[in-house]
Every structure is written in structure tokens, then in C-alpha cells.
Amino acid sequence: MLHHRFDGPPDAPVVVLGPSLGTSLALWEPQLPALTRRWRVLRYDLPGHGDSPTPGLTMDGLTMDGLTMDDLAGMVLAVLDRHGLDVVAYAGVSLGGAIGTTLAVAAPGRVGSLVLCCTSAFFGPPEPWRERAALVRREGMEPVARATAARWFTPGFAGAEPYLAMVRRADPEGYAACCEAIGAFDVRDRLGLVQAPTLVIAGAEDPATPPDHARVLADGIPDADLLVIPEAAHLANVERPDVVTGALTAHFESPWRTP
């Protein structure tokens, strides 16, 4: 079972927050004070990240070799099932957003509202992701951590270090397995299956998932809205927390889709 925690009123509707590759559930702390006023917030750690188990031969009955986005979405569904949660709202950054898209495609009755932040329906060909997986298996997390700030934040952002520390603490095997899942991910031809009301958010200066990636999502998902945030890169919820928090609360206050 993925490590996870709840915050907010126990009887409120549940909003699930998914983290990006290399981060922990603490990624969403800038949004917690506002979200927990009205919703019960469920955050989780990816395999080998934060306090989730370091992948060994198996986790939740799944072999870590050849981990897929469907597997990661299944792990999140297992958390929802454990707590008897039928319909939730979901927001995710980057890999967390791809997990949300996968949930909305594969289990549309479980996702009542969806926010996809700085993410993509296709993160590019698998080779660079396999190379990054091989790098961390060979040399650990430090080479990735050194290159991360320029991709996650705009120049001059002063608050990067706590998030780079999350990268350094990640288990190389868990990180590598998630890289391989990203490299094999492509739902561009299935976006029309998403039924939940959807908001797509992009950082205007995001080099990892540029606004063009967000437009593919917004154009492919029926009736999706698109918000491009200036002066923000890949972790827009950290760099522009006021804008992202306001967008999340406004979207989740709108009616959710129910089965």
C-alpha cells in the first residue's frame, strides 16, 4: 500500500493530490490550508518516494520491473478502496497528473472532478526516460538533483532547496521504475474518454511539460478548461501557490460528475 495521509474534515468530500516524480506528498503543502477548509484531502507518496516502501521484487502484487502508469493508477485505486471512497476529486502535478488522467480514463466513475497540472498525455519517447533510469541506478539521485532546479523553477526562485532535498531522498530504484512508467505512457488517443470536468494548468515557462503539452490535454478532453500561469515553470503549485490554489478551489467548488 502506498504511504498516504488525510487532512481536513473527516466527513467532507475527498480531494486526492498526486505528487510529481522525485517529490513526496509534501509537494502539496502550499495548497493544504485552503483545501482543508472544505475538503478532506488525501495525499500519497509514489513508490520509493517519501514514506512509501522502496520497491523490491513486488509491491501490491505488482512487479516493479516494467512498472506502468496503469499499475500506479491501480495503487491509488487500492488506497481508495481501502477507505471505501467511491468518487473523489483528483489533482496531480506531472507524473501525479498522468496518474489522474489514467484513473479518469480507466475508472471514470471514480473521478468526479479533475485538475491536471504541468503534465502531459505523452512525455516523449521512452529512450531518454530509460537513460535517466539507468543513470540513477548507476550513480544515485545526486546527478538528477543537480539538474532539477532549472527544470522545476524559473531563474531567481529562492525556495527550491526543500524540493531538491525530496529528490535526493528518493530511492533510486523507485525513481527509476517511475521513469520507465513515464517513458511507456501515451494516452493521446484516449483523452476523449475522460468524463470528469477537467481543468488543465500549465506553467508558461515550464521546459519539462511546456504549454503545448497542456493544450493537447485541453483539446483532447471534452469541455476541458486551460489556464497558463505566467512566471511559473514545472512546479507551478510551489512557485505560484496563490494562483494554483485559487484555480483548484474554484474548480472543485463546481459540480462534480457522479455515476
PDB file of C-alpha atoms in Angstrom:
ATOM      1  CA  MET A   1       0.000   0.000   0.000  1.00  0.00           C
ATOM      2  CA  LEU A   2       1.299   3.434  -0.907  1.00  0.00           C
ATOM      3  CA  HIS A   3       2.023   5.655   2.080  1.00  0.00           C
ATOM      4  CA  HIS A   4      -0.778   8.201   2.343  1.00  0.00           C
ATOM      5  CA  ARG A   5      -2.400  10.600   4.778  1.00  0.00           C
ATOM      6  CA  PHE A   6      -5.637  12.502   5.225  1.00  0.00           C
ATOM      7  CA  ASP A   7      -6.077  16.112   6.329  1.00  0.00           C
ATOM      8  CA  GLY A   8      -9.254  18.108   6.767  1.00  0.00           C
ATOM      9  CA  PRO A   9     -12.806  17.361   7.957  1.00  0.00           C
ATOM     10  CA  PRO A  10     -13.420  13.605   8.114  1.00  0.00           C
ATOM     11  CA  ASP A  11     -16.949  13.881   6.717  1.00  0.00           C
ATOM     12  CA  ALA A  12     -16.113  16.196   3.793  1.00  0.00           C
ATOM     13  CA  PRO A  13     -15.840  15.200   0.109  1.00  0.00           C
ATOM     14  CA  VAL A  14     -12.382  13.834  -0.699  1.00  0.00           C
ATOM     15  CA  VAL A  15      -9.803  15.529  -2.913  1.00  0.00           C
ATOM     16  CA  VAL A  16      -6.790  13.373  -3.858  1.00  0.00           C
ATOM     17  CA  LEU A  17      -3.476  15.131  -4.588  1.00  0.00           C
ATOM     18  CA  GLY A  18      -0.823  13.318  -6.635  1.00  0.00           C
ATOM     19  CA  PRO A  19       2.886  14.290  -6.494  1.00  0.00           C
ATOM     20  CA  SER A  20       5.398  14.712  -9.277  1.00  0.00           C
ATOM     21  CA  LEU A  21       8.319  12.395  -9.983  1.00  0.00           C
ATOM     22  CA  GLY A  22      11.008  12.917  -7.342  1.00  0.00           C
ATOM     23  CA  THR A  23       8.793  14.619  -4.763  1.00  0.00           C
ATOM     24  CA  SER A  24       6.775  13.494  -1.763  1.00  0.00           C
ATOM     25  CA  LEU A  25       3.270  14.302  -0.593  1.00  0.00           C
ATOM     26  CA  ALA A  26       4.765  17.454   0.973  1.00  0.00           C
ATOM     27  CA  LEU A  27       4.740  18.945  -2.530  1.00  0.00           C
ATOM     28  CA  TRP A  28       1.136  19.997  -1.898  1.00  0.00           C
ATOM     29  CA  GLU A  29       1.634  21.753   1.440  1.00  0.00           C
ATOM     30  CA  PRO A  30       1.161  25.236  -0.096  1.00  0.00           C
ATOM     31  CA  GLN A  31      -2.416  24.248  -1.011  1.00  0.00           C
ATOM     32  CA  LEU A  32      -3.394  22.452   2.210  1.00  0.00           C
ATOM     33  CA  PRO A  33      -4.656  25.377   4.322  1.00  0.00           C
ATOM     34  CA  ALA A  34      -7.195  26.436   1.702  1.00  0.00           C
ATOM     35  CA  LEU A  35      -8.269  22.975   0.560  1.00  0.00           C
ATOM     36  CA  THR A  36      -8.770  21.528   4.039  1.00  0.00           C
ATOM     37  CA  ARG A  37     -11.305  24.220   4.931  1.00  0.00           C
ATOM     38  CA  ARG A  38     -13.864  22.485   2.743  1.00  0.00           C
ATOM     39  CA  TRP A  39     -12.495  19.108   1.652  1.00  0.00           C
ATOM     40  CA  ARG A  40     -10.883  16.042   3.133  1.00  0.00           C
ATOM     41  CA  VAL A  41      -7.504  15.947   1.398  1.00  0.00           C
ATOM     42  CA  LEU A  42      -5.814  12.630   0.625  1.00  0.00           C
ATOM     43  CA  ARG A  43      -2.140  12.782  -0.361  1.00  0.00           C
ATOM     44  CA  TYR A  44       0.091   9.846  -1.262  1.00  0.00           C
ATOM     45  CA  ASP A  45       3.746   9.062  -1.938  1.00  0.00           C
ATOM     46  CA  LEU A  46       4.878   7.336  -5.120  1.00  0.00           C
ATOM     47  CA  PRO A  47       6.749   4.007  -4.826  1.00  0.00           C
ATOM     48  CA  GLY A  48      10.186   4.607  -3.344  1.00  0.00           C
ATOM     49  CA  HIS A  49       9.375   8.274  -2.658  1.00  0.00           C
ATOM     50  CA  GLY A  50       8.655   9.897   0.693  1.00  0.00           C
ATOM     51  CA  ASP A  51       7.496   7.186   3.081  1.00  0.00           C
ATOM     52  CA  SER A  52       6.177   4.705   0.509  1.00  0.00           C
ATOM     53  CA  PRO A  53       8.004   1.368   0.521  1.00  0.00           C
ATOM     54  CA  THR A  54      11.131   1.022  -1.542  1.00  0.00           C
ATOM     55  CA  PRO A  55      10.173  -1.327  -4.360  1.00  0.00           C
ATOM     56  CA  GLY A  56      11.594  -4.790  -4.098  1.00  0.00           C
ATOM     57  CA  LEU A  57      10.529  -7.747  -6.176  1.00  0.00           C
ATOM     58  CA  THR A  58       6.863  -6.883  -5.794  1.00  0.00           C
ATOM     59  CA  MET A  59       4.618  -4.221  -4.315  1.00  0.00           C
ATOM     60  CA  ASP A  60       0.857  -4.555  -4.057  1.00  0.00           C
ATOM     61  CA  GLY A  61       1.294  -7.768  -6.029  1.00  0.00           C
ATOM     62  CA  LEU A  62       2.919  -5.879  -8.917  1.00  0.00           C
ATOM     63  CA  THR A  63       6.435  -6.468 -10.170  1.00  0.00           C
ATOM     64  CA  MET A  64       8.436  -3.243 -10.194  1.00  0.00           C
ATOM     65  CA  ASP A  65      10.259  -4.344 -13.341  1.00  0.00           C
ATOM     66  CA  GLY A  66       8.167  -2.913 -16.158  1.00  0.00           C
ATOM     67  CA  LEU A  67       6.004  -0.708 -13.918  1.00  0.00           C
ATOM     68  CA  THR A  68       3.311   1.081 -15.944  1.00  0.00           C
ATOM     69  CA  MET A  69       1.072   4.072 -15.422  1.00  0.00           C
ATOM     70  CA  ASP A  70      -1.853   1.669 -15.159  1.00  0.00           C
ATOM     71  CA  ASP A  71      -0.035  -0.044 -12.281  1.00  0.00           C
ATOM     72  CA  LEU A  72       0.463   3.277 -10.492  1.00  0.00           C
ATOM     73  CA  ALA A  73      -3.193   4.186 -11.007  1.00  0.00           C
ATOM     74  CA  GLY A  74      -4.110   0.776  -9.609  1.00  0.00           C
ATOM     75  CA  MET A  75      -2.103   1.505  -6.475  1.00  0.00           C
ATOM     76  CA  VAL A  76      -4.069   4.723  -5.969  1.00  0.00           C
ATOM     77  CA  LEU A  77      -7.341   2.864  -6.533  1.00  0.00           C
ATOM     78  CA  ALA A  78      -6.242   0.356  -3.870  1.00  0.00           C
ATOM     79  CA  VAL A  79      -5.923   3.241  -1.397  1.00  0.00           C
ATOM     80  CA  LEU A  80      -9.402   4.499  -2.320  1.00  0.00           C
ATOM     81  CA  ASP A  81     -10.854   1.018  -1.967  1.00  0.00           C
ATOM     82  CA  ARG A  82      -9.205   0.526   1.409  1.00  0.00           C
ATOM     83  CA  HIS A  83     -11.030   3.584   2.726  1.00  0.00           C
ATOM     84  CA  GLY A  84     -14.317   2.936   0.923  1.00  0.00           C
ATOM     85  CA  LEU A  85     -14.049   6.011  -1.311  1.00  0.00           C
ATOM     86  CA  ASP A  86     -16.235   5.650  -4.376  1.00  0.00           C
ATOM     87  CA  VAL A  87     -15.964   9.068  -6.047  1.00  0.00           C
ATOM     88  CA  VAL A  88     -13.198  11.615  -5.433  1.00  0.00           C
ATOM     89  CA  ALA A  89     -11.825  14.753  -6.983  1.00  0.00           C
ATOM     90  CA  TYR A  90      -8.224  14.469  -8.145  1.00  0.00           C
ATOM     91  CA  ALA A  91      -5.400  16.907  -8.837  1.00  0.00           C
ATOM     92  CA  GLY A  92      -1.885  15.897  -9.838  1.00  0.00           C
ATOM     93  CA  VAL A  93       1.381  17.511 -10.868  1.00  0.00           C
ATOM     94  CA  SER A  94       3.415  15.959 -13.708  1.00  0.00           C
ATOM     95  CA  LEU A  95       3.552  12.191 -13.015  1.00  0.00           C
ATOM     96  CA  GLY A  96       0.758  12.672 -10.480  1.00  0.00           C
ATOM     97  CA  GLY A  97      -1.289  14.290 -13.236  1.00  0.00           C
ATOM     98  CA  ALA A  98      -0.628  11.395 -15.615  1.00  0.00           C
ATOM     99  CA  ILE A  99      -1.872   9.027 -12.913  1.00  0.00           C
ATOM    100  CA  GLY A 100      -5.004  11.161 -12.648  1.00  0.00           C
ATOM    101  CA  THR A 101      -5.579  11.048 -16.398  1.00  0.00           C
ATOM    102  CA  THR A 102      -5.151   7.274 -16.314  1.00  0.00           C
ATOM    103  CA  LEU A 103      -7.677   6.971 -13.483  1.00  0.00           C
ATOM    104  CA  ALA A 104     -10.170   9.151 -15.341  1.00  0.00           C
ATOM    105  CA  VAL A 105      -9.787   7.030 -18.490  1.00  0.00           C
ATOM    106  CA  ALA A 106      -9.721   3.583 -16.873  1.00  0.00           C
ATOM    107  CA  ALA A 107     -12.136   4.164 -13.974  1.00  0.00           C
ATOM    108  CA  PRO A 108     -14.263   7.161 -14.994  1.00  0.00           C
ATOM    109  CA  GLY A 109     -16.878   6.503 -12.336  1.00  0.00           C
ATOM    110  CA  ARG A 110     -14.324   7.094  -9.586  1.00  0.00           C
ATOM    111  CA  VAL A 111     -13.157  10.587 -10.629  1.00  0.00           C
ATOM    112  CA  GLY A 112     -15.753  13.298 -10.152  1.00  0.00           C
ATOM    113  CA  SER A 113     -13.528  16.297 -10.901  1.00  0.00           C
ATOM    114  CA  LEU A 114     -10.010  16.521 -12.342  1.00  0.00           C
ATOM    115  CA  VAL A 115      -7.140  19.024 -12.353  1.00  0.00           C
ATOM    116  CA  LEU A 116      -4.050  18.261 -14.447  1.00  0.00           C
ATOM    117  CA  CYS A 117      -1.123  20.495 -13.506  1.00  0.00           C
ATOM    118  CA  CYS A 118       2.094  20.749 -15.526  1.00  0.00           C
ATOM    119  CA  THR A 119       1.624  17.320 -17.033  1.00  0.00           C
ATOM    120  CA  SER A 120       1.226  15.621 -20.377  1.00  0.00           C
ATOM    121  CA  ALA A 121      -0.602  12.902 -22.283  1.00  0.00           C
ATOM    122  CA  PHE A 122       2.803  11.892 -23.742  1.00  0.00           C
ATOM    123  CA  PHE A 123       6.110  12.829 -22.128  1.00  0.00           C
ATOM    124  CA  GLY A 124       8.194  11.975 -25.189  1.00  0.00           C
ATOM    125  CA  PRO A 125       9.890   8.827 -26.490  1.00  0.00           C
ATOM    126  CA  PRO A 126      10.963   6.191 -23.968  1.00  0.00           C
ATOM    127  CA  GLU A 127      14.711   6.300 -24.608  1.00  0.00           C
ATOM    128  CA  PRO A 128      15.534   9.418 -22.515  1.00  0.00           C
ATOM    129  CA  TRP A 129      13.476   8.037 -19.630  1.00  0.00           C
ATOM    130  CA  ARG A 130      15.269   4.708 -19.809  1.00  0.00           C
ATOM    131  CA  GLU A 131      18.574   6.575 -19.830  1.00  0.00           C
ATOM    132  CA  ARG A 132      17.580   8.538 -16.728  1.00  0.00           C
ATOM    133  CA  ALA A 133      16.511   5.312 -15.017  1.00  0.00           C
ATOM    134  CA  ALA A 134      19.880   3.760 -15.837  1.00  0.00           C
ATOM    135  CA  LEU A 135      21.684   6.868 -14.543  1.00  0.00           C
ATOM    136  CA  VAL A 136      20.090   6.805 -11.097  1.00  0.00           C
ATOM    137  CA  ARG A 137      20.548   3.056 -10.785  1.00  0.00           C
ATOM    138  CA  ARG A 138      24.221   3.548 -11.584  1.00  0.00           C
ATOM    139  CA  GLU A 139      25.050   6.817  -9.790  1.00  0.00           C
ATOM    140  CA  GLY A 140      22.211   7.508  -7.347  1.00  0.00           C
ATOM    141  CA  MET A 141      19.997  10.579  -7.133  1.00  0.00           C
ATOM    142  CA  GLU A 142      22.580  13.373  -6.930  1.00  0.00           C
ATOM    143  CA  PRO A 143      23.095  13.827 -10.710  1.00  0.00           C
ATOM    144  CA  VAL A 144      19.344  14.208 -11.201  1.00  0.00           C
ATOM    145  CA  ALA A 145      19.015  16.547  -8.227  1.00  0.00           C
ATOM    146  CA  ARG A 146      21.734  18.848  -9.600  1.00  0.00           C
ATOM    147  CA  ALA A 147      19.870  19.208 -12.909  1.00  0.00           C
ATOM    148  CA  THR A 148      16.394  19.558 -11.444  1.00  0.00           C
ATOM    149  CA  ALA A 149      16.202  23.182 -10.281  1.00  0.00           C
ATOM    150  CA  ALA A 150      16.457  24.593 -13.794  1.00  0.00           C
ATOM    151  CA  ARG A 151      13.560  22.426 -14.951  1.00  0.00           C
ATOM    152  CA  TRP A 152      11.276  22.872 -11.970  1.00  0.00           C
ATOM    153  CA  PHE A 153      11.631  26.602 -11.280  1.00  0.00           C
ATOM    154  CA  THR A 154      12.180  29.870 -13.097  1.00  0.00           C
ATOM    155  CA  PRO A 155      15.546  31.632 -12.638  1.00  0.00           C
ATOM    156  CA  GLY A 156      15.757  33.516  -9.370  1.00  0.00           C
ATOM    157  CA  PHE A 157      13.200  31.419  -7.470  1.00  0.00           C
ATOM    158  CA  ALA A 158      14.554  31.223  -3.927  1.00  0.00           C
ATOM    159  CA  GLY A 159      12.584  28.335  -2.467  1.00  0.00           C
ATOM    160  CA  ALA A 160      13.913  25.383  -4.451  1.00  0.00           C
ATOM    161  CA  GLU A 161      16.042  23.600  -1.850  1.00  0.00           C
ATOM    162  CA  PRO A 162      13.316  21.737   0.104  1.00  0.00           C
ATOM    163  CA  TYR A 163      12.072  20.228  -3.159  1.00  0.00           C
ATOM    164  CA  LEU A 164      15.549  19.282  -4.351  1.00  0.00           C
ATOM    165  CA  ALA A 165      16.022  17.569  -0.984  1.00  0.00           C
ATOM    166  CA  MET A 166      12.985  15.414  -1.791  1.00  0.00           C
ATOM    167  CA  VAL A 167      14.741  14.255  -4.967  1.00  0.00           C
ATOM    168  CA  ARG A 168      17.897  13.364  -3.052  1.00  0.00           C
ATOM    169  CA  ARG A 169      15.878  11.306  -0.552  1.00  0.00           C
ATOM    170  CA  ALA A 170      14.066   9.279  -3.216  1.00  0.00           C
ATOM    171  CA  ASP A 171      15.074   5.657  -3.623  1.00  0.00           C
ATOM    172  CA  PRO A 172      16.903   5.212  -6.963  1.00  0.00           C
ATOM    173  CA  GLU A 173      15.040   2.020  -7.830  1.00  0.00           C
ATOM    174  CA  GLY A 174      11.641   3.537  -7.104  1.00  0.00           C
ATOM    175  CA  TYR A 175      12.538   6.648  -9.086  1.00  0.00           C
ATOM    176  CA  ALA A 176      13.843   4.545 -11.977  1.00  0.00           C
ATOM    177  CA  ALA A 177      10.704   2.403 -12.066  1.00  0.00           C
ATOM    178  CA  CYS A 178       8.569   5.550 -12.246  1.00  0.00           C
ATOM    179  CA  CYS A 179      10.778   6.890 -15.065  1.00  0.00           C
ATOM    180  CA  GLU A 180      10.102   3.738 -17.040  1.00  0.00           C
ATOM    181  CA  ALA A 181       6.363   4.109 -16.450  1.00  0.00           C
ATOM    182  CA  ILE A 182       6.536   7.672 -17.798  1.00  0.00           C
ATOM    183  CA  GLY A 183       8.507   6.545 -20.841  1.00  0.00           C
ATOM    184  CA  ALA A 184       5.851   3.975 -21.749  1.00  0.00           C
ATOM    185  CA  PHE A 185       2.924   6.382 -21.215  1.00  0.00           C
ATOM    186  CA  ASP A 186       0.839   7.691 -24.108  1.00  0.00           C
ATOM    187  CA  VAL A 187      -2.906   8.387 -23.807  1.00  0.00           C
ATOM    188  CA  ARG A 188      -3.241  10.953 -26.576  1.00  0.00           C
ATOM    189  CA  ASP A 189      -5.729   8.766 -28.415  1.00  0.00           C
ATOM    190  CA  ARG A 190      -7.828   8.118 -25.291  1.00  0.00           C
ATOM    191  CA  LEU A 191      -8.338  11.612 -23.912  1.00  0.00           C
ATOM    192  CA  GLY A 192     -11.887  11.686 -25.263  1.00  0.00           C
ATOM    193  CA  LEU A 193     -12.794   9.005 -22.710  1.00  0.00           C
ATOM    194  CA  VAL A 194     -12.327  11.399 -19.785  1.00  0.00           C
ATOM    195  CA  GLN A 195     -15.759  12.262 -18.418  1.00  0.00           C
ATOM    196  CA  ALA A 196     -14.877  14.342 -15.353  1.00  0.00           C
ATOM    197  CA  PRO A 197     -14.978  18.153 -15.508  1.00  0.00           C
ATOM    198  CA  THR A 198     -11.329  18.976 -16.136  1.00  0.00           C
ATOM    199  CA  LEU A 199      -9.034  21.947 -15.631  1.00  0.00           C
ATOM    200  CA  VAL A 200      -5.591  21.838 -17.243  1.00  0.00           C
ATOM    201  CA  ILE A 201      -2.903  24.090 -15.744  1.00  0.00           C
ATOM    202  CA  ALA A 202       0.445  24.919 -17.358  1.00  0.00           C
ATOM    203  CA  GLY A 203       3.449  26.954 -16.312  1.00  0.00           C
ATOM    204  CA  ALA A 204       4.241  29.427 -19.082  1.00  0.00           C
ATOM    205  CA  GLU A 205       7.984  28.815 -18.597  1.00  0.00           C
ATOM    206  CA  ASP A 206       7.854  25.064 -17.981  1.00  0.00           C
ATOM    207  CA  PRO A 207      10.594  23.293 -20.007  1.00  0.00           C
ATOM    208  CA  ALA A 208       9.540  19.809 -18.879  1.00  0.00           C
ATOM    209  CA  THR A 209       5.879  19.936 -19.963  1.00  0.00           C
ATOM    210  CA  PRO A 210       5.514  23.163 -21.977  1.00  0.00           C
ATOM    211  CA  PRO A 211       2.142  24.805 -22.573  1.00  0.00           C
ATOM    212  CA  ASP A 212       1.828  22.930 -25.871  1.00  0.00           C
ATOM    213  CA  HIS A 213       1.500  19.715 -23.841  1.00  0.00           C
ATOM    214  CA  ALA A 214      -1.289  21.296 -21.823  1.00  0.00           C
ATOM    215  CA  ARG A 215      -3.086  22.329 -24.990  1.00  0.00           C
ATOM    216  CA  VAL A 216      -3.057  18.723 -26.225  1.00  0.00           C
ATOM    217  CA  LEU A 217      -4.766  17.700 -22.987  1.00  0.00           C
ATOM    218  CA  ALA A 218      -7.266  20.551 -23.069  1.00  0.00           C
ATOM    219  CA  ASP A 219      -8.111  19.988 -26.741  1.00  0.00           C
ATOM    220  CA  GLY A 220      -8.483  16.225 -26.300  1.00  0.00           C
ATOM    221  CA  ILE A 221     -10.561  16.141 -23.102  1.00  0.00           C
ATOM    222  CA  PRO A 222     -14.188  17.119 -23.709  1.00  0.00           C
ATOM    223  CA  ASP A 223     -15.004  20.642 -22.463  1.00  0.00           C
ATOM    224  CA  ALA A 224     -11.710  20.980 -20.560  1.00  0.00           C
ATOM    225  CA  ASP A 225     -10.545  24.416 -19.455  1.00  0.00           C
ATOM    226  CA  LEU A 226      -6.947  25.614 -19.794  1.00  0.00           C
ATOM    227  CA  LEU A 227      -5.040  28.004 -17.526  1.00  0.00           C
ATOM    228  CA  VAL A 228      -1.481  29.074 -18.427  1.00  0.00           C
ATOM    229  CA  ILE A 229       0.278  30.718 -15.484  1.00  0.00           C
ATOM    230  CA  PRO A 230       2.970  33.320 -16.211  1.00  0.00           C
ATOM    231  CA  GLU A 231       6.245  33.350 -14.280  1.00  0.00           C
ATOM    232  CA  ALA A 232       5.950  29.648 -13.433  1.00  0.00           C
ATOM    233  CA  ALA A 233       7.864  26.567 -14.516  1.00  0.00           C
ATOM    234  CA  HIS A 234       7.199  22.884 -13.770  1.00  0.00           C
ATOM    235  CA  LEU A 235       6.199  23.050 -10.099  1.00  0.00           C
ATOM    236  CA  ALA A 236       3.698  25.838 -10.618  1.00  0.00           C
ATOM    237  CA  ASN A 237       1.840  24.986  -7.411  1.00  0.00           C
ATOM    238  CA  VAL A 238       5.023  25.835  -5.485  1.00  0.00           C
ATOM    239  CA  GLU A 239       6.173  28.832  -7.494  1.00  0.00           C
ATOM    240  CA  ARG A 240       2.737  30.450  -7.882  1.00  0.00           C
ATOM    241  CA  PRO A 241       0.778  28.908  -4.997  1.00  0.00           C
ATOM    242  CA  ASP A 242      -1.796  31.679  -4.838  1.00  0.00           C
ATOM    243  CA  VAL A 243      -2.842  31.264  -8.466  1.00  0.00           C
ATOM    244  CA  VAL A 244      -2.874  27.454  -8.407  1.00  0.00           C
ATOM    245  CA  THR A 245      -4.729  27.297  -5.098  1.00  0.00           C
ATOM    246  CA  GLY A 246      -7.375  29.693  -6.341  1.00  0.00           C
ATOM    247  CA  ALA A 247      -7.811  27.705  -9.539  1.00  0.00           C
ATOM    248  CA  LEU A 248      -8.131  24.423  -7.634  1.00  0.00           C
ATOM    249  CA  THR A 249     -10.720  25.698  -5.186  1.00  0.00           C
ATOM    250  CA  ALA A 250     -12.791  27.341  -7.918  1.00  0.00           C
ATOM    251  CA  HIS A 251     -12.751  24.155  -9.995  1.00  0.00           C
ATOM    252  CA  PHE A 252     -13.588  21.821  -7.126  1.00  0.00           C
ATOM    253  CA  GLU A 253     -16.424  24.090  -5.989  1.00  0.00           C
ATOM    254  CA  SER A 254     -18.128  23.466  -9.343  1.00  0.00           C
ATOM    255  CA  PRO A 255     -20.373  20.393  -9.566  1.00  0.00           C
ATOM    256  CA  TRP A 256     -18.604  17.046  -9.699  1.00  0.00           C
ATOM    257  CA  ARG A 257     -19.639  14.329 -12.093  1.00  0.00           C
ATOM    258  CA  THR A 258     -21.256  11.388 -10.307  1.00  0.00           C
ATOM    259  CA  PRO A 259     -22.034   7.970 -11.826  1.00  0.00           C
TER     260      PRO A 259
END
